[in-house]
Amino acid sequence: MSGNHGSGVAERVEHLIEALEKAGLLKGEEVERAADAFLANASPMNGARLVARAWKDPGFAARLFADASAVLTELGIDMSHWAKVQLRAVANTEDVHNVIVCTLCSCYPVGLLGPSPSWYKSEAYRARVVREPRAVLAEFGVSLPDHVRVRVWDSTAELRYIVVPARPSGTDGLSEEALAKLVTREGLIGTAVV
């Protein structure tokens, strides 16, 4: 999946920064420092830690599914960067497989998953995963039994999603740290099974 939709956005951002600089409201270096500081702590390991803790601690999992935004504070993860964003965690089960998308642009929980993959931003992924999620998942190597219902969650500027994959069998004795190493960014998006 590919697309070049992002180039227009980059140009608009560049023009906006130039206009703010000309008005004396902002310096380009300030934007760079803010982006660097935000991305320095943005990693798929944040989402993996969240999932591993949910797998190990049923009380934590219950809080995560009730109010994922509040749980982020417990782990010291800031997802707000420039605006307040709500997070909702959705769980994969034996009967439901979840996948996330942003059909309008590419809203994505960067603080939990690190920078988004290029395919997530592509027009092909954004359009097709809603219409034919099983076909798209198959292209990622995810083959689901017929009885499993696929739920597609559409992120917005105010609401982001994270998939909590089903815990792999045979992992009962693993530590939280070892469990976190099993979780991939694609598993947190729903385009892979952990």
mmCIF file with all atom_site columns, C-alpha atoms in Angstrom:
data_model
loop_
_atom_site.group_PDB
_atom_site.id
_atom_site.type_symbol
_atom_site.label_atom_id
_atom_site.label_alt_id
_atom_site.label_comp_id
_atom_site.label_asym_id
_atom_site.label_entity_id
_atom_site.label_seq_id
_atom_site.pdbx_PDB_ins_code
_atom_site.Cartn_x
_atom_site.Cartn_y
_atom_site.Cartn_z
_atom_site.occupancy
_atom_site.B_iso_or_equiv
_atom_site.pdbx_formal_charge
_atom_site.auth_seq_id
_atom_site.auth_comp_id
_atom_site.auth_asym_id
_atom_site.auth_atom_id
_atom_site.pdbx_PDB_model_num
ATOM 1   C CA . MET A 1 1   ? 0.000   0.000   0.000  1.00 0.00 ? 1   MET A CA 1
ATOM 2   C CA . SER A 1 2   ? 1.375   3.350   -0.889 1.00 0.00 ? 2   SER A CA 1
ATOM 3   C CA . GLY A 1 3   ? 0.374   6.931   -1.406 1.00 0.00 ? 3   GLY A CA 1
ATOM 4   C CA . ASN A 1 4   ? 1.814   10.413  -1.507 1.00 0.00 ? 4   ASN A CA 1
ATOM 5   C CA . HIS A 1 5   ? -1.033  12.187  0.249  1.00 0.00 ? 5   HIS A CA 1
ATOM 6   C CA . GLY A 1 6   ? 1.342   13.381  2.971  1.00 0.00 ? 6   GLY A CA 1
ATOM 7   C CA . SER A 1 7   ? 3.338   15.656  0.656  1.00 0.00 ? 7   SER A CA 1
ATOM 8   C CA . GLY A 1 8   ? 0.489   18.188  0.444  1.00 0.00 ? 8   GLY A CA 1
ATOM 9   C CA . VAL A 1 9   ? 0.185   18.240  4.223  1.00 0.00 ? 9   VAL A CA 1
ATOM 10  C CA . ALA A 1 10  ? 3.934   18.784  4.609  1.00 0.00 ? 10  ALA A CA 1
ATOM 11  C CA . GLU A 1 11  ? 3.783   21.742  2.230  1.00 0.00 ? 11  GLU A CA 1
ATOM 12  C CA . ARG A 1 12  ? 0.869   23.288  4.138  1.00 0.00 ? 12  ARG A CA 1
ATOM 13  C CA . VAL A 1 13  ? 2.692   22.854  7.448  1.00 0.00 ? 13  VAL A CA 1
ATOM 14  C CA . GLU A 1 14  ? 5.798   24.457  5.971  1.00 0.00 ? 14  GLU A CA 1
ATOM 15  C CA . HIS A 1 15  ? 3.749   27.456  4.727  1.00 0.00 ? 15  HIS A CA 1
ATOM 16  C CA . LEU A 1 16  ? 2.050   27.789  8.119  1.00 0.00 ? 16  LEU A CA 1
ATOM 17  C CA . ILE A 1 17  ? 5.404   27.821  9.937  1.00 0.00 ? 17  ILE A CA 1
ATOM 18  C CA . GLU A 1 18  ? 6.714   30.440  7.494  1.00 0.00 ? 18  GLU A CA 1
ATOM 19  C CA . ALA A 1 19  ? 3.645   32.639  8.095  1.00 0.00 ? 19  ALA A CA 1
ATOM 20  C CA . LEU A 1 20  ? 3.995   32.309  11.880 1.00 0.00 ? 20  LEU A CA 1
ATOM 21  C CA . GLU A 1 21  ? 7.692   33.171  11.655 1.00 0.00 ? 21  GLU A CA 1
ATOM 22  C CA . LYS A 1 22  ? 6.971   36.252  9.513  1.00 0.00 ? 22  LYS A CA 1
ATOM 23  C CA . ALA A 1 23  ? 4.381   37.402  12.062 1.00 0.00 ? 23  ALA A CA 1
ATOM 24  C CA . GLY A 1 24  ? 6.973   36.982  14.825 1.00 0.00 ? 24  GLY A CA 1
ATOM 25  C CA . LEU A 1 25  ? 4.816   34.413  16.656 1.00 0.00 ? 25  LEU A CA 1
ATOM 26  C CA . LEU A 1 26  ? 7.078   31.406  16.250 1.00 0.00 ? 26  LEU A CA 1
ATOM 27  C CA . LYS A 1 27  ? 10.542  30.347  15.213 1.00 0.00 ? 27  LYS A CA 1
ATOM 28  C CA . GLY A 1 28  ? 11.070  27.252  13.081 1.00 0.00 ? 28  GLY A CA 1
ATOM 29  C CA . GLU A 1 29  ? 13.653  25.998  15.582 1.00 0.00 ? 29  GLU A CA 1
ATOM 30  C CA . GLU A 1 30  ? 10.934  25.956  18.273 1.00 0.00 ? 30  GLU A CA 1
ATOM 31  C CA . VAL A 1 31  ? 8.790   23.649  16.148 1.00 0.00 ? 31  VAL A CA 1
ATOM 32  C CA . GLU A 1 32  ? 11.774  21.377  15.522 1.00 0.00 ? 32  GLU A CA 1
ATOM 33  C CA . ARG A 1 33  ? 12.620  21.206  19.260 1.00 0.00 ? 33  ARG A CA 1
ATOM 34  C CA . ALA A 1 34  ? 8.996   20.461  20.194 1.00 0.00 ? 34  ALA A CA 1
ATOM 35  C CA . ALA A 1 35  ? 8.706   17.732  17.550 1.00 0.00 ? 35  ALA A CA 1
ATOM 36  C CA . ASP A 1 36  ? 12.050  16.201  18.557 1.00 0.00 ? 36  ASP A CA 1
ATOM 37  C CA . ALA A 1 37  ? 11.087  16.184  22.245 1.00 0.00 ? 37  ALA A CA 1
ATOM 38  C CA . PHE A 1 38  ? 7.745   14.551  21.483 1.00 0.00 ? 38  PHE A CA 1
ATOM 39  C CA . LEU A 1 39  ? 9.187   11.903  19.164 1.00 0.00 ? 39  LEU A CA 1
ATOM 40  C CA . ALA A 1 40  ? 12.039  11.102  21.566 1.00 0.00 ? 40  ALA A CA 1
ATOM 41  C CA . ASN A 1 41  ? 9.507   9.456   23.879 1.00 0.00 ? 41  ASN A CA 1
ATOM 42  C CA . ALA A 1 42  ? 7.152   8.085   21.200 1.00 0.00 ? 42  ALA A CA 1
ATOM 43  C CA . SER A 1 43  ? 7.689   4.368   20.741 1.00 0.00 ? 43  SER A CA 1
ATOM 44  C CA . PRO A 1 44  ? 5.786   1.145   20.056 1.00 0.00 ? 44  PRO A CA 1
ATOM 45  C CA . MET A 1 45  ? 7.342   -0.064  23.317 1.00 0.00 ? 45  MET A CA 1
ATOM 46  C CA . ASN A 1 46  ? 4.942   2.280   25.165 1.00 0.00 ? 46  ASN A CA 1
ATOM 47  C CA . GLY A 1 47  ? 1.958   0.464   23.676 1.00 0.00 ? 47  GLY A CA 1
ATOM 48  C CA . ALA A 1 48  ? 3.640   -2.902  24.250 1.00 0.00 ? 48  ALA A CA 1
ATOM 49  C CA . ARG A 1 49  ? 4.140   -2.081  27.958 1.00 0.00 ? 49  ARG A CA 1
ATOM 50  C CA . LEU A 1 50  ? 0.477   -1.103  28.198 1.00 0.00 ? 50  LEU A CA 1
ATOM 51  C CA . VAL A 1 51  ? -0.633  -4.418  26.674 1.00 0.00 ? 51  VAL A CA 1
ATOM 52  C CA . ALA A 1 52  ? 1.784   -6.526  28.753 1.00 0.00 ? 52  ALA A CA 1
ATOM 53  C CA . ARG A 1 53  ? 0.535   -4.945  31.966 1.00 0.00 ? 53  ARG A CA 1
ATOM 54  C CA . ALA A 1 54  ? -3.082  -5.575  30.898 1.00 0.00 ? 54  ALA A CA 1
ATOM 55  C CA . TRP A 1 55  ? -2.241  -9.217  30.199 1.00 0.00 ? 55  TRP A CA 1
ATOM 56  C CA . LYS A 1 56  ? -0.633  -9.639  33.639 1.00 0.00 ? 56  LYS A CA 1
ATOM 57  C CA . ASP A 1 57  ? -2.981  -7.524  35.775 1.00 0.00 ? 57  ASP A CA 1
ATOM 58  C CA . PRO A 1 58  ? -6.762  -7.977  35.370 1.00 0.00 ? 58  PRO A CA 1
ATOM 59  C CA . GLY A 1 59  ? -7.442  -4.862  37.486 1.00 0.00 ? 59  GLY A CA 1
ATOM 60  C CA . PHE A 1 60  ? -5.231  -2.780  35.213 1.00 0.00 ? 60  PHE A CA 1
ATOM 61  C CA . ALA A 1 61  ? -6.944  -4.290  32.145 1.00 0.00 ? 61  ALA A CA 1
ATOM 62  C CA . ALA A 1 62  ? -10.371 -3.361  33.530 1.00 0.00 ? 62  ALA A CA 1
ATOM 63  C CA . ARG A 1 63  ? -9.207  0.237   34.077 1.00 0.00 ? 63  ARG A CA 1
ATOM 64  C CA . LEU A 1 64  ? -7.646  0.317   30.611 1.00 0.00 ? 64  LEU A CA 1
ATOM 65  C CA . PHE A 1 65  ? -10.875 -0.714  28.908 1.00 0.00 ? 65  PHE A CA 1
ATOM 66  C CA . ALA A 1 66  ? -12.954 1.629   31.098 1.00 0.00 ? 66  ALA A CA 1
ATOM 67  C CA . ASP A 1 67  ? -10.773 4.746   30.607 1.00 0.00 ? 67  ASP A CA 1
ATOM 68  C CA . ALA A 1 68  ? -7.572  4.269   28.623 1.00 0.00 ? 68  ALA A CA 1
ATOM 69  C CA . SER A 1 69  ? -6.687  7.971   28.794 1.00 0.00 ? 69  SER A CA 1
ATOM 70  C CA . ALA A 1 70  ? -6.565  7.874   32.610 1.00 0.00 ? 70  ALA A CA 1
ATOM 71  C CA . VAL A 1 71  ? -4.388  4.756   32.526 1.00 0.00 ? 71  VAL A CA 1
ATOM 72  C CA . LEU A 1 72  ? -1.770  6.520   30.414 1.00 0.00 ? 72  LEU A CA 1
ATOM 73  C CA . THR A 1 73  ? -1.076  8.772   33.376 1.00 0.00 ? 73  THR A CA 1
ATOM 74  C CA . GLU A 1 74  ? -0.316  5.704   35.521 1.00 0.00 ? 74  GLU A CA 1
ATOM 75  C CA . LEU A 1 75  ? 2.423   4.746   33.055 1.00 0.00 ? 75  LEU A CA 1
ATOM 76  C CA . GLY A 1 76  ? 3.686   8.297   32.597 1.00 0.00 ? 76  GLY A CA 1
ATOM 77  C CA . ILE A 1 77  ? 2.832   8.379   28.895 1.00 0.00 ? 77  ILE A CA 1
ATOM 78  C CA . ASP A 1 78  ? 1.784   11.707  27.362 1.00 0.00 ? 78  ASP A CA 1
ATOM 79  C CA . MET A 1 79  ? -0.274  11.433  24.214 1.00 0.00 ? 79  MET A CA 1
ATOM 80  C CA . SER A 1 80  ? -1.525  15.012  24.183 1.00 0.00 ? 80  SER A CA 1
ATOM 81  C CA . HIS A 1 81  ? 1.463   16.645  22.384 1.00 0.00 ? 81  HIS A CA 1
ATOM 82  C CA . TRP A 1 82  ? -0.380  19.721  21.015 1.00 0.00 ? 82  TRP A CA 1
ATOM 83  C CA . ALA A 1 83  ? -4.011  18.981  21.819 1.00 0.00 ? 83  ALA A CA 1
ATOM 84  C CA . LYS A 1 84  ? -5.950  16.817  24.232 1.00 0.00 ? 84  LYS A CA 1
ATOM 85  C CA . VAL A 1 85  ? -6.635  13.413  22.725 1.00 0.00 ? 85  VAL A CA 1
ATOM 86  C CA . GLN A 1 86  ? -8.763  10.617  24.159 1.00 0.00 ? 86  GLN A CA 1
ATOM 87  C CA . LEU A 1 87  ? -7.631  7.007   23.894 1.00 0.00 ? 87  LEU A CA 1
ATOM 88  C CA . ARG A 1 88  ? -9.827  3.941   23.699 1.00 0.00 ? 88  ARG A CA 1
ATOM 89  C CA . ALA A 1 89  ? -8.443  0.412   24.055 1.00 0.00 ? 89  ALA A CA 1
ATOM 90  C CA . VAL A 1 90  ? -10.215 -2.416  22.206 1.00 0.00 ? 90  VAL A CA 1
ATOM 91  C CA . ALA A 1 91  ? -9.502  -6.080  22.874 1.00 0.00 ? 91  ALA A CA 1
ATOM 92  C CA . ASN A 1 92  ? -9.037  -8.897  20.405 1.00 0.00 ? 92  ASN A CA 1
ATOM 93  C CA . THR A 1 93  ? -10.806 -12.061 21.555 1.00 0.00 ? 93  THR A CA 1
ATOM 94  C CA . GLU A 1 94  ? -11.578 -15.503 20.158 1.00 0.00 ? 94  GLU A CA 1
ATOM 95  C CA . ASP A 1 95  ? -14.609 -13.998 18.392 1.00 0.00 ? 95  ASP A CA 1
ATOM 96  C CA . VAL A 1 96  ? -13.528 -10.431 17.540 1.00 0.00 ? 96  VAL A CA 1
ATOM 97  C CA . HIS A 1 97  ? -10.486 -9.021  15.756 1.00 0.00 ? 97  HIS A CA 1
ATOM 98  C CA . ASN A 1 98  ? -10.033 -5.243  15.841 1.00 0.00 ? 98  ASN A CA 1
ATOM 99  C CA . VAL A 1 99  ? -8.160  -3.045  13.388 1.00 0.00 ? 99  VAL A CA 1
ATOM 100 C CA . ILE A 1 100 ? -7.673  0.728   13.468 1.00 0.00 ? 100 ILE A CA 1
ATOM 101 C CA . VAL A 1 101 ? -7.628  3.299   10.703 1.00 0.00 ? 101 VAL A CA 1
ATOM 102 C CA . CYS A 1 102 ? -8.173  6.994   10.197 1.00 0.00 ? 102 CYS A CA 1
ATOM 103 C CA . THR A 1 103 ? -10.264 7.353   7.045  1.00 0.00 ? 103 THR A CA 1
ATOM 104 C CA . LEU A 1 104 ? -10.025 11.150  6.844  1.00 0.00 ? 104 LEU A CA 1
ATOM 105 C CA . CYS A 1 105 ? -6.284  11.647  7.307  1.00 0.00 ? 105 CYS A CA 1
ATOM 106 C CA . SER A 1 106 ? -3.930  9.561   9.420  1.00 0.00 ? 106 SER A CA 1
ATOM 107 C CA . CYS A 1 107 ? -4.754  10.215  13.092 1.00 0.00 ? 107 CYS A CA 1
ATOM 108 C CA . TYR A 1 108 ? -2.750  7.733   15.106 1.00 0.00 ? 108 TYR A CA 1
ATOM 109 C CA . PRO A 1 109 ? -1.536  7.373   18.728 1.00 0.00 ? 109 PRO A CA 1
ATOM 110 C CA . VAL A 1 110 ? 2.095   8.336   18.012 1.00 0.00 ? 110 VAL A CA 1
ATOM 111 C CA . GLY A 1 111 ? 3.001   8.450   21.719 1.00 0.00 ? 111 GLY A CA 1
ATOM 112 C CA . LEU A 1 112 ? 2.045   4.770   22.062 1.00 0.00 ? 112 LEU A CA 1
ATOM 113 C CA . LEU A 1 113 ? 3.038   3.383   18.684 1.00 0.00 ? 113 LEU A CA 1
ATOM 114 C CA . GLY A 1 114 ? 5.863   5.609   17.491 1.00 0.00 ? 114 GLY A CA 1
ATOM 115 C CA . PRO A 1 115 ? 5.732   7.282   14.074 1.00 0.00 ? 115 PRO A CA 1
ATOM 116 C CA . SER A 1 116 ? 3.068   5.747   11.850 1.00 0.00 ? 116 SER A CA 1
ATOM 117 C CA . PRO A 1 117 ? 4.060   3.398   9.048  1.00 0.00 ? 117 PRO A CA 1
ATOM 118 C CA . SER A 1 118 ? 3.684   4.807   5.529  1.00 0.00 ? 118 SER A CA 1
ATOM 119 C CA . TRP A 1 119 ? 0.988   2.263   4.617  1.00 0.00 ? 119 TRP A CA 1
ATOM 120 C CA . TYR A 1 120 ? -1.207  3.531   7.502  1.00 0.00 ? 120 TYR A CA 1
ATOM 121 C CA . LYS A 1 121 ? -1.272  6.977   5.854  1.00 0.00 ? 121 LYS A CA 1
ATOM 122 C CA . SER A 1 122 ? -1.902  5.643   2.352  1.00 0.00 ? 122 SER A CA 1
ATOM 123 C CA . GLU A 1 123 ? -5.238  6.293   0.685  1.00 0.00 ? 123 GLU A CA 1
ATOM 124 C CA . ALA A 1 124 ? -5.407  2.621   -0.301 1.00 0.00 ? 124 ALA A CA 1
ATOM 125 C CA . TYR A 1 125 ? -5.262  1.360   3.296  1.00 0.00 ? 125 TYR A CA 1
ATOM 126 C CA . ARG A 1 126 ? -7.590  4.068   4.620  1.00 0.00 ? 126 ARG A CA 1
ATOM 127 C CA . ALA A 1 127 ? -10.263 3.330   2.019  1.00 0.00 ? 127 ALA A CA 1
ATOM 128 C CA . ARG A 1 128 ? -9.995  -0.429  1.692  1.00 0.00 ? 128 ARG A CA 1
ATOM 129 C CA . VAL A 1 129 ? -9.732  -1.518  5.326  1.00 0.00 ? 129 VAL A CA 1
ATOM 130 C CA . VAL A 1 130 ? -13.225 -0.149  5.941  1.00 0.00 ? 130 VAL A CA 1
ATOM 131 C CA . ARG A 1 131 ? -14.797 -1.791  2.866  1.00 0.00 ? 131 ARG A CA 1
ATOM 132 C CA . GLU A 1 132 ? -12.908 -5.076  2.813  1.00 0.00 ? 132 GLU A CA 1
ATOM 133 C CA . PRO A 1 133 ? -11.070 -5.550  6.109  1.00 0.00 ? 133 PRO A CA 1
ATOM 134 C CA . ARG A 1 134 ? -10.544 -9.306  5.697  1.00 0.00 ? 134 ARG A CA 1
ATOM 135 C CA . ALA A 1 135 ? -8.880  -8.822  2.306  1.00 0.00 ? 135 ALA A CA 1
ATOM 136 C CA . VAL A 1 136 ? -6.593  -6.099  3.675  1.00 0.00 ? 136 VAL A CA 1
ATOM 137 C CA . LEU A 1 137 ? -5.728  -8.192  6.736  1.00 0.00 ? 137 LEU A CA 1
ATOM 138 C CA . ALA A 1 138 ? -4.946  -11.143 4.452  1.00 0.00 ? 138 ALA A CA 1
ATOM 139 C CA . GLU A 1 139 ? -2.447  -8.927  2.600  1.00 0.00 ? 139 GLU A CA 1
ATOM 140 C CA . PHE A 1 140 ? -0.736  -8.414  5.963  1.00 0.00 ? 140 PHE A CA 1
ATOM 141 C CA . GLY A 1 141 ? -0.682  -12.191 6.506  1.00 0.00 ? 141 GLY A CA 1
ATOM 142 C CA . VAL A 1 142 ? -3.616  -12.279 8.944  1.00 0.00 ? 142 VAL A CA 1
ATOM 143 C CA . SER A 1 143 ? -6.020  -15.094 8.157  1.00 0.00 ? 143 SER A CA 1
ATOM 144 C CA . LEU A 1 144 ? -8.982  -15.244 10.531 1.00 0.00 ? 144 LEU A CA 1
ATOM 145 C CA . PRO A 1 145 ? -11.500 -18.058 10.982 1.00 0.00 ? 145 PRO A CA 1
ATOM 146 C CA . ASP A 1 146 ? -14.925 -17.329 9.463  1.00 0.00 ? 146 ASP A CA 1
ATOM 147 C CA . HIS A 1 147 ? -16.592 -17.031 12.876 1.00 0.00 ? 147 HIS A CA 1
ATOM 148 C CA . VAL A 1 148 ? -14.300 -14.134 13.916 1.00 0.00 ? 148 VAL A CA 1
ATOM 149 C CA . ARG A 1 149 ? -15.973 -10.768 13.432 1.00 0.00 ? 149 ARG A CA 1
ATOM 150 C CA . VAL A 1 150 ? -13.693 -7.954  12.243 1.00 0.00 ? 150 VAL A CA 1
ATOM 151 C CA . ARG A 1 151 ? -14.351 -4.541  13.818 1.00 0.00 ? 151 ARG A CA 1
ATOM 152 C CA . VAL A 1 152 ? -12.796 -1.475  12.205 1.00 0.00 ? 152 VAL A CA 1
ATOM 153 C CA . TRP A 1 153 ? -12.271 1.551   14.465 1.00 0.00 ? 153 TRP A CA 1
ATOM 154 C CA . ASP A 1 154 ? -11.957 4.947   12.782 1.00 0.00 ? 154 ASP A CA 1
ATOM 155 C CA . SER A 1 155 ? -9.672  7.354   14.653 1.00 0.00 ? 155 SER A CA 1
ATOM 156 C CA . THR A 1 156 ? -10.307 11.095  14.724 1.00 0.00 ? 156 THR A CA 1
ATOM 157 C CA . ALA A 1 157 ? -8.387  14.182  15.787 1.00 0.00 ? 157 ALA A CA 1
ATOM 158 C CA . GLU A 1 158 ? -9.934  13.843  19.261 1.00 0.00 ? 158 GLU A CA 1
ATOM 159 C CA . LEU A 1 159 ? -10.147 10.045  19.654 1.00 0.00 ? 159 LEU A CA 1
ATOM 160 C CA . ARG A 1 160 ? -7.473  7.432   18.996 1.00 0.00 ? 160 ARG A CA 1
ATOM 161 C CA . TYR A 1 161 ? -7.565  3.661   19.395 1.00 0.00 ? 161 TYR A CA 1
ATOM 162 C CA . ILE A 1 162 ? -5.136  0.967   20.408 1.00 0.00 ? 162 ILE A CA 1
ATOM 163 C CA . VAL A 1 163 ? -5.726  -2.746  19.894 1.00 0.00 ? 163 VAL A CA 1
ATOM 164 C CA . VAL A 1 164 ? -4.967  -5.029  22.812 1.00 0.00 ? 164 VAL A CA 1
ATOM 165 C CA . PRO A 1 165 ? -4.059  -8.278  21.051 1.00 0.00 ? 165 PRO A CA 1
ATOM 166 C CA . ALA A 1 166 ? -5.152  -11.613 22.469 1.00 0.00 ? 166 ALA A CA 1
ATOM 167 C CA . ARG A 1 167 ? -2.449  -12.964 24.749 1.00 0.00 ? 167 ARG A CA 1
ATOM 168 C CA . PRO A 1 168 ? -0.527  -15.773 23.045 1.00 0.00 ? 168 PRO A CA 1
ATOM 169 C CA . SER A 1 169 ? -0.965  -19.213 24.559 1.00 0.00 ? 169 SER A CA 1
ATOM 170 C CA . GLY A 1 170 ? 1.965   -20.623 26.514 1.00 0.00 ? 170 GLY A CA 1
ATOM 171 C CA . THR A 1 171 ? 2.993   -17.252 27.962 1.00 0.00 ? 171 THR A CA 1
ATOM 172 C CA . ASP A 1 172 ? 1.657   -17.689 31.504 1.00 0.00 ? 172 ASP A CA 1
ATOM 173 C CA . GLY A 1 173 ? 5.113   -17.822 33.085 1.00 0.00 ? 173 GLY A CA 1
ATOM 174 C CA . LEU A 1 174 ? 6.551   -14.813 31.278 1.00 0.00 ? 174 LEU A CA 1
ATOM 175 C CA . SER A 1 175 ? 7.338   -11.539 33.019 1.00 0.00 ? 175 SER A CA 1
ATOM 176 C CA . GLU A 1 176 ? 5.711   -8.281  31.995 1.00 0.00 ? 176 GLU A CA 1
ATOM 177 C CA . GLU A 1 177 ? 8.968   -7.262  30.304 1.00 0.00 ? 177 GLU A CA 1
ATOM 178 C CA . ALA A 1 178 ? 9.142   -10.513 28.325 1.00 0.00 ? 178 ALA A CA 1
ATOM 179 C CA . LEU A 1 179 ? 5.480   -10.185 27.315 1.00 0.00 ? 179 LEU A CA 1
ATOM 180 C CA . ALA A 1 180 ? 6.051   -6.624  26.079 1.00 0.00 ? 180 ALA A CA 1
ATOM 181 C CA . LYS A 1 181 ? 8.742   -7.937  23.711 1.00 0.00 ? 181 LYS A CA 1
ATOM 182 C CA . LEU A 1 182 ? 6.104   -10.094 21.981 1.00 0.00 ? 182 LEU A CA 1
ATOM 183 C CA . VAL A 1 183 ? 3.903   -7.118  21.093 1.00 0.00 ? 183 VAL A CA 1
ATOM 184 C CA . THR A 1 184 ? 4.476   -5.417  17.737 1.00 0.00 ? 184 THR A CA 1
ATOM 185 C CA . ARG A 1 185 ? 3.310   -2.076  16.400 1.00 0.00 ? 185 ARG A CA 1
ATOM 186 C CA . GLU A 1 186 ? 1.264   -3.947  13.780 1.00 0.00 ? 186 GLU A CA 1
ATOM 187 C CA . GLY A 1 187 ? -0.364  -5.989  16.554 1.00 0.00 ? 187 GLY A CA 1
ATOM 188 C CA . LEU A 1 188 ? -1.322  -2.731  18.298 1.00 0.00 ? 188 LEU A CA 1
ATOM 189 C CA . ILE A 1 189 ? -2.925  -1.488  15.056 1.00 0.00 ? 189 ILE A CA 1
ATOM 190 C CA . GLY A 1 190 ? -4.573  -4.845  14.392 1.00 0.00 ? 190 GLY A CA 1
ATOM 191 C CA . THR A 1 191 ? -2.766  -5.720  11.158 1.00 0.00 ? 191 THR A CA 1
ATOM 192 C CA . ALA A 1 192 ? -0.931  -8.591  12.852 1.00 0.00 ? 192 ALA A CA 1
ATOM 193 C CA . VAL A 1 193 ? -1.694  -11.288 15.384 1.00 0.00 ? 193 VAL A CA 1
ATOM 194 C CA . VAL A 1 194 ? 0.668   -11.449 18.341 1.00 0.00 ? 194 VAL A CA 1
#
